[in-house]
Short mmCIF file of C-alpha atoms in Angstrom, two decimals:
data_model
loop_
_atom_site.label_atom_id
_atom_site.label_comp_id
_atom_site.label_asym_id
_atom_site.label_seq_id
_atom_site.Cartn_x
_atom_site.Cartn_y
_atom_site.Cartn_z
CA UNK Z 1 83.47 104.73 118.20
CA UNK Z 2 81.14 103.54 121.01
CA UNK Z 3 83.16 104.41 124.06
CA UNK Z 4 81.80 107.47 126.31
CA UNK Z 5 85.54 109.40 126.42
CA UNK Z 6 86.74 112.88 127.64
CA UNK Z 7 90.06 114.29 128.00
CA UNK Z 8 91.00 116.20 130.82
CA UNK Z 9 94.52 118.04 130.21
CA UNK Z 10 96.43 118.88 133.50
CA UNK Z 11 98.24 122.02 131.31
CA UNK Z 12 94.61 123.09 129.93
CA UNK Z 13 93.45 122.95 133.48
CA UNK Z 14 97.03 124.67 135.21
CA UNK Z 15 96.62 127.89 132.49
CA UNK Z 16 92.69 128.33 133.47
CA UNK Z 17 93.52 128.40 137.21
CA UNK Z 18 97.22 130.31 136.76
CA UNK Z 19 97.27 131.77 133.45
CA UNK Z 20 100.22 130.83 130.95
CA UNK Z 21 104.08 130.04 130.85
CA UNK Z 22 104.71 134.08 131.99
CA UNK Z 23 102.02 133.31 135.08
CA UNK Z 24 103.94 130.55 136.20
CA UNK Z 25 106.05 130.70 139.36
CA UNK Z 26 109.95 130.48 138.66
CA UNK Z 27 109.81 127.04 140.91
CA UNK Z 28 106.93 125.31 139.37
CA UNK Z 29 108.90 122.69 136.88
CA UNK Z 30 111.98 122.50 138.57
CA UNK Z 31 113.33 119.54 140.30
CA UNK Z 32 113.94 119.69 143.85
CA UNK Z 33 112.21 121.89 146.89
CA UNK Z 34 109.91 124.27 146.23
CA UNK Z 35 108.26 127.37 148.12
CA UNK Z 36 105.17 126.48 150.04
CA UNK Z 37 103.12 128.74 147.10
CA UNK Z 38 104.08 126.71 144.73
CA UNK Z 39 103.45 123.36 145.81
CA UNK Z 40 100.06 124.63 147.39
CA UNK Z 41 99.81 125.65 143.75
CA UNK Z 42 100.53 122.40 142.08
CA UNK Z 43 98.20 120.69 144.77
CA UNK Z 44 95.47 122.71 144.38
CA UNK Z 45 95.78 122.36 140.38
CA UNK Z 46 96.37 118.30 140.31
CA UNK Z 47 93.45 117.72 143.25
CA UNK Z 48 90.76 120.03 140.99
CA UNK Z 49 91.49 118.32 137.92
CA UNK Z 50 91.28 114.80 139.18
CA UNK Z 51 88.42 115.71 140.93
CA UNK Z 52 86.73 116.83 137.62
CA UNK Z 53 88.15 113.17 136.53
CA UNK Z 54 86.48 111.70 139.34
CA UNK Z 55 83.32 113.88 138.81
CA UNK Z 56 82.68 112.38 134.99
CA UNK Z 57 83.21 108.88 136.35
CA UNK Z 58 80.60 109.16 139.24
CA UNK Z 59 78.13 111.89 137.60
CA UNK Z 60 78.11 111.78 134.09
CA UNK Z 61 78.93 107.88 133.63
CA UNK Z 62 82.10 108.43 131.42
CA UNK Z 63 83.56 105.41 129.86
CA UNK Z 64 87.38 107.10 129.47
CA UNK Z 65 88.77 109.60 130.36
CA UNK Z 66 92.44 110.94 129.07
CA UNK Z 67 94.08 112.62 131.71
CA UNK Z 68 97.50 114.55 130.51
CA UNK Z 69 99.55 115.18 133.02
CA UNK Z 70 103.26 114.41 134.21
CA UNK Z 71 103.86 111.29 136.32
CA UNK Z 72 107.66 110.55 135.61
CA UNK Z 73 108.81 109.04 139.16
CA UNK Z 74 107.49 105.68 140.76
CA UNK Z 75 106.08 107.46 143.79
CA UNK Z 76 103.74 109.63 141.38
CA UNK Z 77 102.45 106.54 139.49
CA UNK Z 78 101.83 104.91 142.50
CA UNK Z 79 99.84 107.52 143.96
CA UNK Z 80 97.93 108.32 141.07
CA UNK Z 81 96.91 104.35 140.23
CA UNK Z 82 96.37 104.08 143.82
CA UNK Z 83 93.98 106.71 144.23
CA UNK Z 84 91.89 105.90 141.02
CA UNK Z 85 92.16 102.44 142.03
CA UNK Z 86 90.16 103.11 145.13
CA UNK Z 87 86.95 104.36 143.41
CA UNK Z 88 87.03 101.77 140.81
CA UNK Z 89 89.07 103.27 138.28
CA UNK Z 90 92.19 101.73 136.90
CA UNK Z 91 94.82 103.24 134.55
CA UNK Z 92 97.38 103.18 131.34
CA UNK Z 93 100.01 105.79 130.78
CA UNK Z 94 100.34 107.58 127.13
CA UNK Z 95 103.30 109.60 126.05
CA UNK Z 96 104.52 109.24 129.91
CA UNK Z 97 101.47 108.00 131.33
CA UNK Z 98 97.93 106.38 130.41
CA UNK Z 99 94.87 104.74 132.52
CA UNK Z 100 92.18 102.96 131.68
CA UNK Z 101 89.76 101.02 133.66
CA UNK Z 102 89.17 97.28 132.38
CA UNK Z 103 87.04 94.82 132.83
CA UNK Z 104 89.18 92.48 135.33
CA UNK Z 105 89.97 95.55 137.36
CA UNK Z 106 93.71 95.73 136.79
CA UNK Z 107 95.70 99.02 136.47
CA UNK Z 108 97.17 99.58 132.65
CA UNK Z 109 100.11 101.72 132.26
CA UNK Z 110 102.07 103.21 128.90
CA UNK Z 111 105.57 104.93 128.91
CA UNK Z 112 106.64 106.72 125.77
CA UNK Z 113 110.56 108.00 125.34
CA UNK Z 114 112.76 109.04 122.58
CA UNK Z 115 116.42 109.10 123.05
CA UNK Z 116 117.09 111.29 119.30
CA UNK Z 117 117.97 114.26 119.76
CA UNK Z 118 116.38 115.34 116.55
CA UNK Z 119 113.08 114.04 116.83
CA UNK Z 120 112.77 115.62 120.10
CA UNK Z 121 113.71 118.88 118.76
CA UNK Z 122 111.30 118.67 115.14
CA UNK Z 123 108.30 117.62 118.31
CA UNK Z 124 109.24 120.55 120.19
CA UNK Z 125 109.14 122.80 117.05
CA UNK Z 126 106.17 121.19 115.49
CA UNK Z 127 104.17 120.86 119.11
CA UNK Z 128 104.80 122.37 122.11
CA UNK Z 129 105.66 125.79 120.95
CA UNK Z 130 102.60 125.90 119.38
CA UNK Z 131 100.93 125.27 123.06
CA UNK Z 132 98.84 128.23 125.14
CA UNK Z 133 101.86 128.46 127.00
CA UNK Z 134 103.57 130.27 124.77
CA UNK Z 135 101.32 132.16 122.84
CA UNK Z 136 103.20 135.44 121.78
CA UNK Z 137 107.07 133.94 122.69
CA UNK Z 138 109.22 133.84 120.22
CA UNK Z 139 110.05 131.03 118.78
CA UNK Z 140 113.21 130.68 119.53
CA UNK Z 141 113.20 131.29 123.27
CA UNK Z 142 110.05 128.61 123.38
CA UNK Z 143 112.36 125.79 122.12
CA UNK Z 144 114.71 126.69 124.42
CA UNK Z 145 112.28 127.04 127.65
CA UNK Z 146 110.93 123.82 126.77
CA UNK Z 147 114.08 121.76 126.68
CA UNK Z 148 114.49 123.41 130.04
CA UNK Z 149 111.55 121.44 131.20
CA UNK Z 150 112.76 118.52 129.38
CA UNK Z 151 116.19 118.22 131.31
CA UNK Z 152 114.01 119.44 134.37
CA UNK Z 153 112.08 116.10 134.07
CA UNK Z 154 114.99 113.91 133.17
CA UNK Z 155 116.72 114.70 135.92
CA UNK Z 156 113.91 113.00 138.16
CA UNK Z 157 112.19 110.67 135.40
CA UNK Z 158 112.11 107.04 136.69
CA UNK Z 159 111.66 105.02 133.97
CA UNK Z 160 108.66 102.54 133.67
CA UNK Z 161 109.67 99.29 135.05
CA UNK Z 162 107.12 98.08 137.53
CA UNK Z 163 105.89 95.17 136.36
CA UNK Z 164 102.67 95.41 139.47
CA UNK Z 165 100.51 97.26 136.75
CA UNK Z 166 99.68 96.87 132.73
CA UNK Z 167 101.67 99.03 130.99
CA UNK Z 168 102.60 99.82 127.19
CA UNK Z 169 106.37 101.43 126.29
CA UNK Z 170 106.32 103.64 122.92
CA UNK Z 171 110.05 104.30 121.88
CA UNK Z 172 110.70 106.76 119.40
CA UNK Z 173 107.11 107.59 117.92
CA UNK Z 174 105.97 104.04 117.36
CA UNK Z 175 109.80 102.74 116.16
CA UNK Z 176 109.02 100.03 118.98
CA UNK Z 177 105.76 99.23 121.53
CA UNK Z 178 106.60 96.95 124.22
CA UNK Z 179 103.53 95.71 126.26
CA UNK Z 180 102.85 94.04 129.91
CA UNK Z 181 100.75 91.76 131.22
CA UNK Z 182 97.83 93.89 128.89
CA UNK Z 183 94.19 92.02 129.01
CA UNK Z 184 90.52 92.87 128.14
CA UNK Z 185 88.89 94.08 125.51
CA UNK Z 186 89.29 97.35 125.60
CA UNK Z 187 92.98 97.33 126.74
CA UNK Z 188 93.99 95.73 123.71
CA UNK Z 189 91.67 97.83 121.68
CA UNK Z 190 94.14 100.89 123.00
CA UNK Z 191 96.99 99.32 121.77
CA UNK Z 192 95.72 98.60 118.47
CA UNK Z 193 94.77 102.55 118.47
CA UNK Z 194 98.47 103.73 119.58
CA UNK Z 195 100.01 101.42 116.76
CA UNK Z 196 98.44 102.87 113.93
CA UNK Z 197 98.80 107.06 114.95
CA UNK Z 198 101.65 109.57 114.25
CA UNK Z 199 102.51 112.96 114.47
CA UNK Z 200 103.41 114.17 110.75
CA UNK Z 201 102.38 116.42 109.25
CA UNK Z 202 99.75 116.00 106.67
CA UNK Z 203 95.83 117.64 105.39
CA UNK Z 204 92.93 115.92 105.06
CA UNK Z 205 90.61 117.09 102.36
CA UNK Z 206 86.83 116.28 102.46
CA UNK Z 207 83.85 116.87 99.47
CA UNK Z 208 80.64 115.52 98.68
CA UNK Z 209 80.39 113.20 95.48
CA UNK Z 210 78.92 115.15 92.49
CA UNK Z 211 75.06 115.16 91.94
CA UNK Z 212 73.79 111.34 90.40
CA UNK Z 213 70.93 110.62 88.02
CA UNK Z 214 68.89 109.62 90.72
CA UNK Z 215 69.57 111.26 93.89
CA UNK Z 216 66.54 110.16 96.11
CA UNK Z 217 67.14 106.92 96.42
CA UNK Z 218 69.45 104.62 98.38
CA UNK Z 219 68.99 101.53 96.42
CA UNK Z 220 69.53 102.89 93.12
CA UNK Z 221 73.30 102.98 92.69
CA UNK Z 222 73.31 105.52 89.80
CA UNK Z 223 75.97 107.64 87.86
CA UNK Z 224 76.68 110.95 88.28
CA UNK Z 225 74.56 113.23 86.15
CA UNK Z 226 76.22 115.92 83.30
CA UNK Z 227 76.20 118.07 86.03
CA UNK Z 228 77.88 115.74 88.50
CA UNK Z 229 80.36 115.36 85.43
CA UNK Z 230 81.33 118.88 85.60
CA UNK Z 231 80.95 119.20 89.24
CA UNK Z 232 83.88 115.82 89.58
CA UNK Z 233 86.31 118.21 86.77
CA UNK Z 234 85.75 121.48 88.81
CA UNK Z 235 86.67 119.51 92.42
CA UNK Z 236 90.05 117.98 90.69
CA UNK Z 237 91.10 121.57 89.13
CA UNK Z 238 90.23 123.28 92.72
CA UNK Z 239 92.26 120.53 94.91
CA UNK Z 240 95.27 120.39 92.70
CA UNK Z 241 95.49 124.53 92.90
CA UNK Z 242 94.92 124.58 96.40
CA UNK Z 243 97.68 122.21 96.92
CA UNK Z 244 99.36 123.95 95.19
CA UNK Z 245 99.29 127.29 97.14
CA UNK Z 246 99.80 124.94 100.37
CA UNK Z 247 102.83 123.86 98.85
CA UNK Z 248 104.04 127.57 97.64
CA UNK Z 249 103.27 129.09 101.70
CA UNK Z 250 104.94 125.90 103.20
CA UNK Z 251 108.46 126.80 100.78
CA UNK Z 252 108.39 130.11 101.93
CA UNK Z 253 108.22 129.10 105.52
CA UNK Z 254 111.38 126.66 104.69
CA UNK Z 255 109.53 123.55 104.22
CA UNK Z 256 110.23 121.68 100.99
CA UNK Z 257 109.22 118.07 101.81
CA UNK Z 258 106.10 117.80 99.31
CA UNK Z 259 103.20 115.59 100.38
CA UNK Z 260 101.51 112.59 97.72
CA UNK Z 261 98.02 112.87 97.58
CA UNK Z 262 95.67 109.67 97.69
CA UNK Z 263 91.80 109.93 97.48
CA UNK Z 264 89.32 107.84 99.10
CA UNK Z 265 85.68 107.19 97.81
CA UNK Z 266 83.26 104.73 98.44
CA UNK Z 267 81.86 102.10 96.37
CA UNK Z 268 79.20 103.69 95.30
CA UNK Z 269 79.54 105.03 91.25
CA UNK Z 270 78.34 108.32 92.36
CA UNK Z 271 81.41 108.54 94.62
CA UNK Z 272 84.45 106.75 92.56
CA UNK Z 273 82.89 108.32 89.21
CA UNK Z 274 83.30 111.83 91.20
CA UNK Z 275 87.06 110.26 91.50
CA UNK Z 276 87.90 109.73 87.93
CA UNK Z 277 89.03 113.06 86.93
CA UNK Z 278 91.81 112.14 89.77
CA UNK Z 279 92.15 108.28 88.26
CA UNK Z 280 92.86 109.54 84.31
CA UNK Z 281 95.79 112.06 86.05
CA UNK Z 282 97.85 108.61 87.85
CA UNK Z 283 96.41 109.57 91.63
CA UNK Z 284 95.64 106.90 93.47
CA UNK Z 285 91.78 106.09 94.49
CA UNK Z 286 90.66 103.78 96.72
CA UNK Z 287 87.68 102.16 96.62
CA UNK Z 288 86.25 101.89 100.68
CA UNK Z 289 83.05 99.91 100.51
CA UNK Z 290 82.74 100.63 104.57
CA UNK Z 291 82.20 104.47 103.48
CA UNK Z 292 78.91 104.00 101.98
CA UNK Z 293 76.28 106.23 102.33
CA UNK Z 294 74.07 105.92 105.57
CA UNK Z 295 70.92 103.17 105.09
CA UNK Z 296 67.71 104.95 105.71
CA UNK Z 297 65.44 101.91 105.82
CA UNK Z 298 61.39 102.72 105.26
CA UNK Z 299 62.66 106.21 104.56
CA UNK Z 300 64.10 105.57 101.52
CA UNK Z 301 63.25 108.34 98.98
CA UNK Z 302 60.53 109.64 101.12
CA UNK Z 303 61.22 113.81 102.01
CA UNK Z 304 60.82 114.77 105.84
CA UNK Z 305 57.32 116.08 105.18
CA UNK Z 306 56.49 112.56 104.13
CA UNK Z 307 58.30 110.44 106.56
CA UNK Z 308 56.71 112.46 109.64
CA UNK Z 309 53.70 111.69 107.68
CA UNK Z 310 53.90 108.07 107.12
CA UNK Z 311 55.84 107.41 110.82
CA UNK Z 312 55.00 110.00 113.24
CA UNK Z 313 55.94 108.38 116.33
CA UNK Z 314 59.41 107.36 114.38
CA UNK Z 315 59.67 110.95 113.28
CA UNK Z 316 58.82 111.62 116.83
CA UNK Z 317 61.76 109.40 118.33
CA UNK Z 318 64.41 110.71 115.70
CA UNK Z 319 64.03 114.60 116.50
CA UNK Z 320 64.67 113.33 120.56
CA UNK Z 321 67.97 111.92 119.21
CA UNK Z 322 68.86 112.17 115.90
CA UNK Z 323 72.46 110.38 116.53
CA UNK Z 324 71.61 107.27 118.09
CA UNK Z 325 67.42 106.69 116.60
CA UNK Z 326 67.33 103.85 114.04
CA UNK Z 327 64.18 104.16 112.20
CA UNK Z 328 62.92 100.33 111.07
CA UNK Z 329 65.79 98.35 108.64
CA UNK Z 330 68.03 102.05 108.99
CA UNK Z 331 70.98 102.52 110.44
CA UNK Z 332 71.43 105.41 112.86
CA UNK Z 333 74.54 107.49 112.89
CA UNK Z 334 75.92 105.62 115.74
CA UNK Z 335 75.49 102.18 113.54
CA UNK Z 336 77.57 104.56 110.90
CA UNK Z 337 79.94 105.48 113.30
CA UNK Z 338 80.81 102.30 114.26
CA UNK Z 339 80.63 100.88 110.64
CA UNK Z 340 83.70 103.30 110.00
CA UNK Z 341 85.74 102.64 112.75
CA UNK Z 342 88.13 100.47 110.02
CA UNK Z 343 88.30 103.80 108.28
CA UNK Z 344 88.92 105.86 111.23
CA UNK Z 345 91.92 103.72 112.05
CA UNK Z 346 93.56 104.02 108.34
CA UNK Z 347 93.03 107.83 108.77
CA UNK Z 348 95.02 107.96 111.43
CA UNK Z 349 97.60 105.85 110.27
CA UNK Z 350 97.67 107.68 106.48
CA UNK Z 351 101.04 110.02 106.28
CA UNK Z 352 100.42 111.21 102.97
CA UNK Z 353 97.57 114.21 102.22
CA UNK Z 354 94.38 112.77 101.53
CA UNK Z 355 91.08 113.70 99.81
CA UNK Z 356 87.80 111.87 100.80
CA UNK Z 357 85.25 111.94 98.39
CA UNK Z 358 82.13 110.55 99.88
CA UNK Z 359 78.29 111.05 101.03
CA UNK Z 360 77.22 113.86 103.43
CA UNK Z 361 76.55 111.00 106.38
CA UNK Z 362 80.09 109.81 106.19
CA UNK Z 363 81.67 113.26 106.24
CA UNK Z 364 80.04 114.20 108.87
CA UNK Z 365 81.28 111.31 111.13
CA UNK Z 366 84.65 111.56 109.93
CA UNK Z 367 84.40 115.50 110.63
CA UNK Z 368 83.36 115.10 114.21
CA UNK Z 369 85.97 112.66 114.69
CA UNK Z 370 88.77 115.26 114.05
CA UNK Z 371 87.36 117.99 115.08
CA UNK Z 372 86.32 116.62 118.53
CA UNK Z 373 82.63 117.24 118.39
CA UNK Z 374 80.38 115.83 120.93
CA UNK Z 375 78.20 113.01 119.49
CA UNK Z 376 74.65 114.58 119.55
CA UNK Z 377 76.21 117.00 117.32
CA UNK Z 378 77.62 114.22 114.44
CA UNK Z 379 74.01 114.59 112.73
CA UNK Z 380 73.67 118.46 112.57
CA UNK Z 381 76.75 119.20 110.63
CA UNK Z 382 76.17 120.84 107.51
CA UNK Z 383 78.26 119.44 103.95
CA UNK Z 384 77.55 121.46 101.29
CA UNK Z 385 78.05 119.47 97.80
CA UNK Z 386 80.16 122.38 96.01
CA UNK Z 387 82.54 123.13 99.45
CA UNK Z 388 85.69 121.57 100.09
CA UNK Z 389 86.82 121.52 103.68
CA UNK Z 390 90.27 121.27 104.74
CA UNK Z 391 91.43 119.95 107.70
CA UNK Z 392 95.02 120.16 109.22
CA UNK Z 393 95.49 118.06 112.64
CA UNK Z 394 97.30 119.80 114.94
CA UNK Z 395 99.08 119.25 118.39
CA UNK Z 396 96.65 121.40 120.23
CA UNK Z 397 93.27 121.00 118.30
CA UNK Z 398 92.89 120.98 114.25
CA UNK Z 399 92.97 123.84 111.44
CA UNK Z 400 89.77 123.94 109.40
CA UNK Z 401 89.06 125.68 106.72
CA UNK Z 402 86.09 125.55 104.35
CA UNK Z 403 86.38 126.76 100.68
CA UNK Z 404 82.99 127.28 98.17
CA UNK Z 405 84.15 126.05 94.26
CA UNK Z 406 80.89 125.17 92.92
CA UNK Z 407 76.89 126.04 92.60
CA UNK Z 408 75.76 124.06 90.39
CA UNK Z 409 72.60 121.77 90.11
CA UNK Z 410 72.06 119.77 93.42
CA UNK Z 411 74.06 121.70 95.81
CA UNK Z 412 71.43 121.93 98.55
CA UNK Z 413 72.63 120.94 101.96
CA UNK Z 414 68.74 120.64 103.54
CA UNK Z 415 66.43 118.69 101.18
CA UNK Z 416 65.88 121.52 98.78
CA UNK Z 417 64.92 119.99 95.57
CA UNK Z 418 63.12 116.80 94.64
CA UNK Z 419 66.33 115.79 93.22
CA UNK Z 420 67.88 115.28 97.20
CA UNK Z 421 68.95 112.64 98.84
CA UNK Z 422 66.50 113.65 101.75
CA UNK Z 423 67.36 111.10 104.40
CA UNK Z 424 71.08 112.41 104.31
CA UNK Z 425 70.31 115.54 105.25
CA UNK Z 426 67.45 114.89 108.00
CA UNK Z 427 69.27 116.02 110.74
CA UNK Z 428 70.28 119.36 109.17
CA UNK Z 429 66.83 120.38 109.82
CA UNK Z 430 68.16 120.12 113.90
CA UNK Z 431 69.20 123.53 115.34
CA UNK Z 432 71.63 124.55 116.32
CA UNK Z 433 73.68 123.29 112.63
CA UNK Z 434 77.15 122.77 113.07
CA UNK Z 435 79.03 124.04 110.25
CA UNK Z 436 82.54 123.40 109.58
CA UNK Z 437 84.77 126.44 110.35
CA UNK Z 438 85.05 129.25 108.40
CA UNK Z 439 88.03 130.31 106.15
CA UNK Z 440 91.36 130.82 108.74
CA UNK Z 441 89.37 129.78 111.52
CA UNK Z 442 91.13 127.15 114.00
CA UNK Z 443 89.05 124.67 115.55
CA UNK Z 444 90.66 123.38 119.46
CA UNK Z 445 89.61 120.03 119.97
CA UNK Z 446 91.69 119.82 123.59
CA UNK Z 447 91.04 120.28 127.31
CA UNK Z 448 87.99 119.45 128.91
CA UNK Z 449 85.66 119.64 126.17
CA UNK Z 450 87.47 116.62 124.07
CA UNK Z 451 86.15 114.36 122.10
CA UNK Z 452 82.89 112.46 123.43
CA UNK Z 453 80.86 109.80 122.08
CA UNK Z 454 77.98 107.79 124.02
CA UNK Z 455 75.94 104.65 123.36
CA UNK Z 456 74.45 103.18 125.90
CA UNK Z 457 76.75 99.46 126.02
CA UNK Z 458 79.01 99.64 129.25
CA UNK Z 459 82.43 98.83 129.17
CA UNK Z 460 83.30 100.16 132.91
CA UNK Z 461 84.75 103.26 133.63
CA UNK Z 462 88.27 103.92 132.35
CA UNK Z 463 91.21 106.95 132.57
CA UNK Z 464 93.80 107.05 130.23
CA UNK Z 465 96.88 109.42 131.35
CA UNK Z 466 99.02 111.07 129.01
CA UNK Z 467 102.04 112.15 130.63
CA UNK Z 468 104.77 114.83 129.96
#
């Protein structure tokens, strides 16, 4: 979305340098005095994360970086905003703690507390067991170590109240946001981002649009051919029976709360008439006109052998950086990227399960998004028209899975036929090809190697700290 960002996870960070929850010493989350191992400990893991902070800032010009960690007392705060502070970087708490750097050089802070009982306990069921930490436990004795922790921290939590810094107060996952003394830019662009997430449950469905009457060109907004008839009845008939298996595993595991499911297309007829199988059964479809295929300017209908033809030092330019090249009245995937950022901000806010219909460009960004990939990568993603890829956000990364219904006419992913869509599928030709995960496979998108994205605007260097 235009902002260089990282995240940097104290836990992610602790477990690589200790090992998990059995590693840890008996001392290491309890209030009070602790053995001189285990504060060396917790020094030596807090100073070599912040130092990789401090290292992304000053080496690799990071824009923000999300540091999760725990900073529940004054004194901690303090210290941390004080010691970013010095080399320029300034700071807003998430969940118990956030910085970002800003523009005026102020220090931005955001507490986050819940005082029901139950919504702690569905978090702790939903999330943290499902953490490295306790990979293996069972379930049961998870909950209950982590509500140790919980009245651990409680017992030395200082609530947010200093007014010296920016700060932003979620209560009760979003039920209220108080906000002070917030300014810039990209402060308030923060907020607007922590107003519209949540934490439910939900999957996110993703296929091409069926195959058009004229699939090499951009300007001609065409309908979908017989076979992209068939192709829109075979995608409804898969969805609704994969649902429907979700639905039968989720019963078994005790969950009977059953999901809606709304479909997004764009504006294209290609893309809503791939919908209408969905429209004639009562779904609802939404039109997105910002989800419109990418523009490829003078390479409009032309394949790869004939643009490198036609613009060789273009062609040239493009391989060097397929994400961020615009070729002449084009867009490049950055200019998509941003163009979606609306959409990107109604997918996070969506609670029900949703199913985006739309061109291999768009997927691609929206894929990355969730999944975490690094930018350069956005372009080399591989959508097959004929797959449907399912994607589950989770606490601690996302569960993708990728499932083959159709092969048909037009299913080509790499400019196969004289029928494609070539400049949708330039970059597919760049190796390595990312393709989504395979069937059970789980995708982490946490830790050090979070989500990046770079453009070369400068905004000033900012951390954002998640805490507890």
């Amino acid at each position: 979305m235009g902002v260089t960002t990282q995240v940097f996870s104290l836990g992610d960070y602790r477990r690589r340098v200790i090992g998990g929850a059995q590693d840890i010493p008996e001392d290491y989350f309890k209030h009070g005095v602790k053995s001189p191992e285990t504060h060396a400990l917790r020094k030596k893991v807090k100073d070599g994360c912040e130092a990789n902070i401090l290292n992304y800032f000053n080496k690799q010009r990071g824009q923000v970086a999300i540091y999760d960690a725990n900073n529940g007392t004054k004194e901690s705060r303090n210290e941390v905003a004080e010691k970013f502070e010095a080399a320029g970087v300034h700071v807003i708490f998430l969940g118990k703690g956030l910085r970002t750097r800003a523009s005026n050089g102020r220090f931005m802070e955001t507490e986050s507390s819940c005082d029901n009982d139950e919504i702690v306990e569905a978090n702790i069921r939903s999330v943290k067991i499902s953490s490295p930490d306790y990979k293996g436990w069972d379930p049961e004795k998870a909950v209950a170590d982590y509500w140790g922790r919980i009245k651990t921290h409680e017992a030395q939590y200082e609530p947010l109240t200093e007014l010296k810094w920016p700060y932003i107060k979620i209560i009760n996952v979003g039920e209220k946001i108080l906000i002070n003394a917030i300014q810039g830019y990209l402060q308030s662009r923060i907020i607007f981002f922590l107003m519209n997430i949540h934490n439910k449950y939900r999957t996110i469905y993703f296929a091409r649009s069926g195959q058009s009457l004229i699939e090499h060109s951009f300007k001609a907004d065409s309908d979908l051919s017989p076979a992209g008839t068939e192709y829109a009845e075979k995608l409804k008939d898969f969805v609704l029976e994969r649902r429907r298996k979700v639905q039968e595993e989720r019963s078994k595991a005790g969950v009977v709360q059953s999901k809606r499911l709304v479909v997004w297309t764009s504006a294209r007829r290609r893309a809503y008439h791939t919908a209408w199988p969905f429209v004639q059964m009562g779904y609802r479809v939404i039109e997105k006109p910002t989800m419109g295929e990418i523009n490829p300017g003078v390479w409009d209908g032309l394949s790869p052998e004939m643009a490198q033809k036609r613009y060789p030092d273009e062609w040239e330019r493009f391989l060097r950086d397929p994400y961020s090249h615009r070729a002449p009245r084009a867009e490049s995937y950055h200019d998509l990227a941003v163009r979606l950022e609306p959409t990107i901000i109604e997918l996070e806010r969506e609670n029900d399960d949703l199913l985006i219909i739309g061109h291999a460009s768009v997927i691609r960004c929206l894929l990355a998004y969730l999944m975490g990939l690094p930018a350069h990568e956005v372009p080399a993603v591989e959508i097959a028209r004929g797959d449907l890829l399912e994607v589950v956000p989770a606490s601690y990364g996302v569960h993708s899975q990728a499932f083959h219904f159709w092969s048909g006419p037009g299913r080509g992913t790499g400019g196969d036929g004289p029928e494609e869509n070539f400049y949708e599928n330039y970059a597919e030709a760049t190796k390595p090809s990312i393709k989504p995960a395979d069937p059970e496979e789980m995708t982490e998108t946490t830790g050090q190697d979070g989500p990046k994205d770079t453009q070369e605007n400068s905004v000033g260097g900012t951390t954002i700290t998640l805490e507890g």
